[in-house]
Coordinates of C-alpha atoms in Angstrom, one line a residue:
M1 CA -55.9 -4.5 58.7
G2 CA -54.0 -4.7 61.9
R3 CA -50.7 -3.8 60.3
G4 CA -50.5 -0.3 61.6
R5 CA -48.7 -0.9 64.9
A6 CA -46.1 -3.2 63.2
K7 CA -45.5 -0.7 60.4
A8 CA -45.1 2.2 62.9
K9 CA -42.6 0.2 64.9
Q10 CA -40.6 -0.6 61.8
A11 CA -40.6 3.1 60.8
K12 CA -39.4 4.0 64.3
V13 CA -36.6 1.5 64.2
A14 CA -35.6 2.6 60.7
R15 CA -35.5 6.2 61.9
Q16 CA -33.4 5.3 64.8
L17 CA -30.9 3.4 62.6
K18 CA -30.8 6.2 60.1
Y19 CA -30.3 9.1 62.4
S20 CA -28.5 7.7 65.4
A21 CA -24.9 8.5 65.9
A22 CA -24.0 5.1 67.2
R23 CA -20.4 4.2 66.6
T24 CA -19.5 0.8 65.1
D25 CA -16.8 -1.0 66.9
L26 CA -14.7 -1.9 63.8
E27 CA -12.1 -3.8 65.8
A28 CA -14.8 -6.1 67.3
L29 CA -16.2 -6.6 63.8
R30 CA -12.7 -7.4 62.5
R31 CA -12.1 -9.9 65.3
E32 CA -15.4 -11.6 64.6
L33 CA -14.8 -11.9 60.9
L34 CA -11.2 -13.0 61.1
G35 CA -11.0 -14.7 64.5
A36 CA -12.2 -18.3 64.3
G37 CA -13.0 -18.2 60.6
A38 CA -9.4 -17.9 59.5
D39 CA -8.2 -20.9 61.6
A40 CA -11.2 -23.0 60.5
S41 CA -10.6 -22.3 56.8
K42 CA -6.9 -23.2 57.2
R43 CA -7.7 -26.5 58.9
A44 CA -10.3 -27.2 56.2
D45 CA -7.7 -26.8 53.4
D46 CA -5.5 -29.3 55.1
H47 CA -8.1 -32.1 54.9
D48 CA -9.2 -33.4 51.5
E49 CA -13.0 -33.9 51.6
F50 CA -12.7 -37.2 49.5
E51 CA -9.7 -38.6 51.4
D52 CA -12.0 -40.8 53.5
Y53 CA -13.5 -42.4 50.5
A54 CA -10.3 -43.1 48.6
D55 CA -10.0 -46.7 50.0
Y56 CA -13.3 -47.6 48.4
L57 CA -12.0 -47.1 44.8
D58 CA -10.1 -49.8 43.0
A59 CA -6.6 -49.0 42.0
D60 CA -7.4 -49.1 38.3
D61 CA -10.8 -47.5 38.6
D62 CA -11.1 -43.8 37.7
G63 CA -14.2 -43.4 39.8
G64 CA -16.8 -43.2 37.0
E65 CA -18.5 -45.3 34.4
E66 CA -17.6 -45.0 30.8
L67 CA -20.4 -43.6 28.7
D68 CA -20.2 -46.4 26.2
D69 CA -20.8 -49.0 29.0
L70 CA -24.1 -47.4 30.1
P71 CA -27.3 -48.7 28.6
D72 CA -29.1 -46.6 26.1
H73 CA -32.5 -45.7 27.5
R74 CA -33.6 -43.3 24.8
S75 CA -37.0 -44.1 23.3
P76 CA -37.3 -44.2 19.6
G77 CA -38.8 -41.0 18.2
P78 CA -41.8 -40.8 15.9
S79 CA -41.2 -42.0 12.4

């Protein structure tokens, strides 16, 4: 109960969107989609996201542990 007014408003808005002859400003949409986003993505490509952390790695370290060096935590199964 109490949903009638909200449902009627949604139906009214949907009808307006469906039948209105509003023109979409495609140039404004194009500027919005390509404007700042194109420059930001170009700048993001120039910067390696892990570059700041490269100094923390040793020269001979590949950044991960060998699987053989890790302890085996598997519990023995039922016999």
